[in-house]
Structure formats: C-alpha cells, structure tokens
Short mmCIF file of C-alpha atoms in Angstrom, two decimals:
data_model
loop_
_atom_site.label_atom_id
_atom_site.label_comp_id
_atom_site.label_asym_id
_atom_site.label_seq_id
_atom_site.Cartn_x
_atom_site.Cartn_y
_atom_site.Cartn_z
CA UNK A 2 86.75 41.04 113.29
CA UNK A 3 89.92 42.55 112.03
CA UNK A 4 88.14 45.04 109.66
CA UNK A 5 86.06 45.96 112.93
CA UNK A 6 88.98 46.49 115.50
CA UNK A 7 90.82 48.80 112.77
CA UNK A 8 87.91 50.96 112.72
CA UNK A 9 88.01 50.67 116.45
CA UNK A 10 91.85 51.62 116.73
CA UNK A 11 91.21 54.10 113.98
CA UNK A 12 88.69 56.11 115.88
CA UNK A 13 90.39 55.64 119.25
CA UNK A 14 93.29 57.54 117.95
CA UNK A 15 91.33 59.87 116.26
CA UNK A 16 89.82 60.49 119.54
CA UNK A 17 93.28 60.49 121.75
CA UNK A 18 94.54 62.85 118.90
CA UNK A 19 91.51 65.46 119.37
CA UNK A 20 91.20 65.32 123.03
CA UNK A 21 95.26 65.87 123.82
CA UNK A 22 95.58 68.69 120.57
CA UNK A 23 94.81 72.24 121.84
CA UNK A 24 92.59 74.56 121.23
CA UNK A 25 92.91 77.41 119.25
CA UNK A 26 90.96 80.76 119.74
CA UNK A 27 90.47 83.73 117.35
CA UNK A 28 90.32 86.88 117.95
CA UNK A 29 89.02 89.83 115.76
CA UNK A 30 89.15 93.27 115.62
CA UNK A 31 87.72 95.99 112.80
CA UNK A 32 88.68 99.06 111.71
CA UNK A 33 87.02 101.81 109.54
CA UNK A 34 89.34 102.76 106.67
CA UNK A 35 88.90 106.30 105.72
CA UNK A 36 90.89 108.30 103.11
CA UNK A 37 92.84 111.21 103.76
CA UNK A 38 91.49 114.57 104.33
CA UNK A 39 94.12 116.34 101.87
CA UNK A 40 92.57 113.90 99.26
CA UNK A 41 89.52 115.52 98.90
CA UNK A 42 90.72 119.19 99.96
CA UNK A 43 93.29 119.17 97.02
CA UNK A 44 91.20 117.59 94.83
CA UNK A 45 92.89 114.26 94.22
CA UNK A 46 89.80 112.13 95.21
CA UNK A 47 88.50 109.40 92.82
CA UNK A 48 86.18 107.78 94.70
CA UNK A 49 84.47 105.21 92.75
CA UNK A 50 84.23 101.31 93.15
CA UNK A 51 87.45 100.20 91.52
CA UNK A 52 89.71 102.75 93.39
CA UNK A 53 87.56 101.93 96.79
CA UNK A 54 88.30 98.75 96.58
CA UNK A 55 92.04 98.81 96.04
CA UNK A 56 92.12 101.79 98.53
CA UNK A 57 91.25 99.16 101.18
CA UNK A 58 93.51 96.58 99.56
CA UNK A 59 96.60 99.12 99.92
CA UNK A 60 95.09 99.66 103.46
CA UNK A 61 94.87 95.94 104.30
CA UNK A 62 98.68 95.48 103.25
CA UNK A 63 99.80 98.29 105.33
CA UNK A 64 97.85 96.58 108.68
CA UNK A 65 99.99 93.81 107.66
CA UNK A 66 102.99 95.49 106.86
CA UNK A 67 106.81 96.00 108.96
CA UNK A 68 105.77 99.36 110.16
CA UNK A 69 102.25 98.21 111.95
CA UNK A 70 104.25 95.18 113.25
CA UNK A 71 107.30 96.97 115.06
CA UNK A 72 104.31 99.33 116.89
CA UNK A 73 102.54 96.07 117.80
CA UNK A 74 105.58 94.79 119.15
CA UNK A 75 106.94 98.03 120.89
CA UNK A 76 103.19 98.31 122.32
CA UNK A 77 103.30 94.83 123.96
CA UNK A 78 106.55 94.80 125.06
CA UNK A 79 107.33 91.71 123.10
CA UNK A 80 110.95 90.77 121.79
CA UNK A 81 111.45 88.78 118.61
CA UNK A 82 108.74 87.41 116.67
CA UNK A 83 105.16 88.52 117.16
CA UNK A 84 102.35 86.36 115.50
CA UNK A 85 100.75 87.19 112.12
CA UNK A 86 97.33 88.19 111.80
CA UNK A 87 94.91 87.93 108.39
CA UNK A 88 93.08 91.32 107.29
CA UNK A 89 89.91 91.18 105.14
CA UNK A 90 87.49 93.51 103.87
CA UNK A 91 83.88 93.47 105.28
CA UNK A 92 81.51 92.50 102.33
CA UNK A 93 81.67 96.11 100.33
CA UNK A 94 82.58 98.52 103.02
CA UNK A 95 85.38 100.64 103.96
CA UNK A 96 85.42 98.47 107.44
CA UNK A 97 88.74 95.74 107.54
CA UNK A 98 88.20 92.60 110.11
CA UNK A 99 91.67 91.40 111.80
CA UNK A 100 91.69 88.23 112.90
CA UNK A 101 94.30 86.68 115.47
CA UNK A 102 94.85 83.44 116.12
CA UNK A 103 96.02 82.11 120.04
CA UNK A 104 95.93 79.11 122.16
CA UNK A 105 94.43 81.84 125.38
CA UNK A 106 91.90 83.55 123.85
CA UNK A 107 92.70 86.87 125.57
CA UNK A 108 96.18 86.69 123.76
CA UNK A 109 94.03 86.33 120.36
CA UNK A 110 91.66 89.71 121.24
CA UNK A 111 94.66 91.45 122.48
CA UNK A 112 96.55 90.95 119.57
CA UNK A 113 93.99 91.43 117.30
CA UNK A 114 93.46 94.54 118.67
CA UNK A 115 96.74 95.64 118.87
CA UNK A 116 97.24 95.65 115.60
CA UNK A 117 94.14 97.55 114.67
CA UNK A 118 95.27 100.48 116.90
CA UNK A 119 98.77 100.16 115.81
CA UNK A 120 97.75 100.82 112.36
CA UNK A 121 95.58 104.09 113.37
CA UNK A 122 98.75 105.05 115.74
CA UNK A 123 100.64 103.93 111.86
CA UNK A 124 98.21 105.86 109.71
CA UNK A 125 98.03 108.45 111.86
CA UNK A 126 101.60 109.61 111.65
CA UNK A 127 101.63 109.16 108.46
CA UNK A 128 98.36 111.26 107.56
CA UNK A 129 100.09 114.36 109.93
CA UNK A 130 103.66 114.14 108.21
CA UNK A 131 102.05 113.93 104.44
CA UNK A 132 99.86 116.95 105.91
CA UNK A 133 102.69 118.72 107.25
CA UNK A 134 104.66 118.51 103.81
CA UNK A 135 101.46 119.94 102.01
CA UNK A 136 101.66 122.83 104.60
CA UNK A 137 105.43 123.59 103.98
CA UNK A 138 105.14 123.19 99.70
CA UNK A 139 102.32 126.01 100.32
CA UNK A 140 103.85 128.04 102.46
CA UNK A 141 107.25 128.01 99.58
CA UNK A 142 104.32 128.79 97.09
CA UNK A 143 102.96 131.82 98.91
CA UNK A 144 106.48 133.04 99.61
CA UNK A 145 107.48 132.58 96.04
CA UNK A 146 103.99 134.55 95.19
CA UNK A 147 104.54 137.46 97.66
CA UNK A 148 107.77 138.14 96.29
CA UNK A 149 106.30 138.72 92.84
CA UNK A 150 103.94 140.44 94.45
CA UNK A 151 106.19 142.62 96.11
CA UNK A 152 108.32 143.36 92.74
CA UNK A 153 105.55 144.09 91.48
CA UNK A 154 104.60 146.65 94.13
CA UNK A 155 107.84 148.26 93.90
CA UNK A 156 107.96 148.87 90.02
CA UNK A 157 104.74 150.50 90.57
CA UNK A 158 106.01 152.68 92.89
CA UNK A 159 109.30 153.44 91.37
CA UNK A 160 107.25 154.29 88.39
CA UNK A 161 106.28 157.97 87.27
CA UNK A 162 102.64 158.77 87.79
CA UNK A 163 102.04 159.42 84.14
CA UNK A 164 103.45 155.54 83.65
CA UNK A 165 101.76 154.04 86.40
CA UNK A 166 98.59 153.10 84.90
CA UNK A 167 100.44 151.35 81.97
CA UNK A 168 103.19 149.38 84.55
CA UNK A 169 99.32 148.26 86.06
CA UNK A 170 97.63 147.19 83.00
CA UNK A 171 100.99 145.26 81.99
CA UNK A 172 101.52 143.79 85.10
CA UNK A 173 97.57 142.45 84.58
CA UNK A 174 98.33 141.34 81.21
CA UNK A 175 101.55 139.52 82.62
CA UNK A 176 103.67 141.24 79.92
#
C-alpha cells in the first residue's frame, strides 16, 4: 500500500503542479532577408550557398541585436527590459522565423512582430545611409574626374593649333 499511495501523491502533485503553472504562448513572425541593392550594382555579390547562408546568419544576429531591440522598445512604448526572442532560418531560404514567447498570446504575436518590423525599420536605415555614402564617394570621384577633365580642356586650348593635335594624342596616351 505504501508503494501505491506514493504513486498516488506523486501524480497528485504532478497534477496540482500542471493545473496551477501557466501557460505559455508563442508567437512567430517571418521575414524575407534580401541583400542589398548596391551589392549587386557595384559588383560585390557572391551569391553562392556558403555566403547565403552566413548572409542570413549575420542577418539573424542583427534581428537579435541592441539596435533592433531599442526600436522594439521605443515602438511599444516599453521602459526597461523587453523580452528576447529566438531567430531561425526557414529550411534553405532567405526567409528568418521569430519566435516570441508570452503568457497572453497577443503579447507573444505582437512582439514577435515587432521585432520583425523593427529590423526592416533597422535594415532599412541602414541600407539608405550605406547608399547615401556610395552616392557622396561618387560624386568626390566625378568631381575629382571633371577637374582633370577640365585641365585637360584648358591645355588644349591654351595650346597653339599646330600643337594641338599632339597635346590630344598625349593626353590619350596619358603621357
């Protein structure tokens, strides 16, 4: 009889233990991870497996990263801590799944969500200030250019008529 009342006891508590513990929902969220446009338009791309798949492991670790947290929080509203989320990649795709975990399941979607479109909002700014530093080391290059150009122009001009075809085929020969 003892053996059978400590199984009884055992599964009683068991059962208290379940029944009182709360539940805990999950929400998820996914995102499409895509590279950069200036990647490909400069050239840079190396898209093959092995850089694909660290591209979305770089991509996973800035979801979970300080910047993409401080948005989530400045989004909600919420002062201090704000819960952590997990970030995986979908099978072999460019897609990430967040997951959220919450005792109210809405607070598990919404957070879960939240930090999916905090890291766009994150990649976003990112993507336009990298772009916008492209645009200005151009526009130095074309400067820089247009003054040779222009130099060039001028000794040209300033030349005699009889030298002017040689200052050309110099200039073309870079001499």
């Amino acid at each position: 009889w003892l053996v059978v009342l400590a199984v009884v006891v055992t599964v009683a508590g068991a059962g208290a233990m379940v029944a009182i513990q709360k539940k805990v929902y999950q929400g998820d969220a996914q995102v499409l991870v895509r590279a950069l446009p200036s990647d490909t338009v400069f050239g840079s791309s190396t898209n093959n497996a092995s850089n694909a798949a660290r591209n979305i492991d770089t991509e996973i670790k800035v979801m979970e990263g300080t910047p993409v947290k401080d948005r989530v929080r400045t989004n909600l509203g919420i002062k201090g801590d704000i819960p952590d989320v997990s970030a995986a990649a979908v099978g072999q795709t460019d897609v990430v799944s967040v997951s959220a975990q919450s005792h109210d399941p809405q607070v598990a979607a919404q957070l879960a969500n939240a930090y999916v479109q905090a890291y766009i909002d994150v990649r976003r700014e990112q993507n336009v200030n990298s772009l916008l530093d492209a645009v200005s080391e151009v526009s130095k290059q074309v400067s820089r250019i247009q003054k040779e150009i222009d130099k060039l122009d001028k000794a040209v001009a300033d030349a005699k008529p009889s030298q002017q075809d040689a200052v050309r085929a110099s200039q073309l020969l870079g001499l």
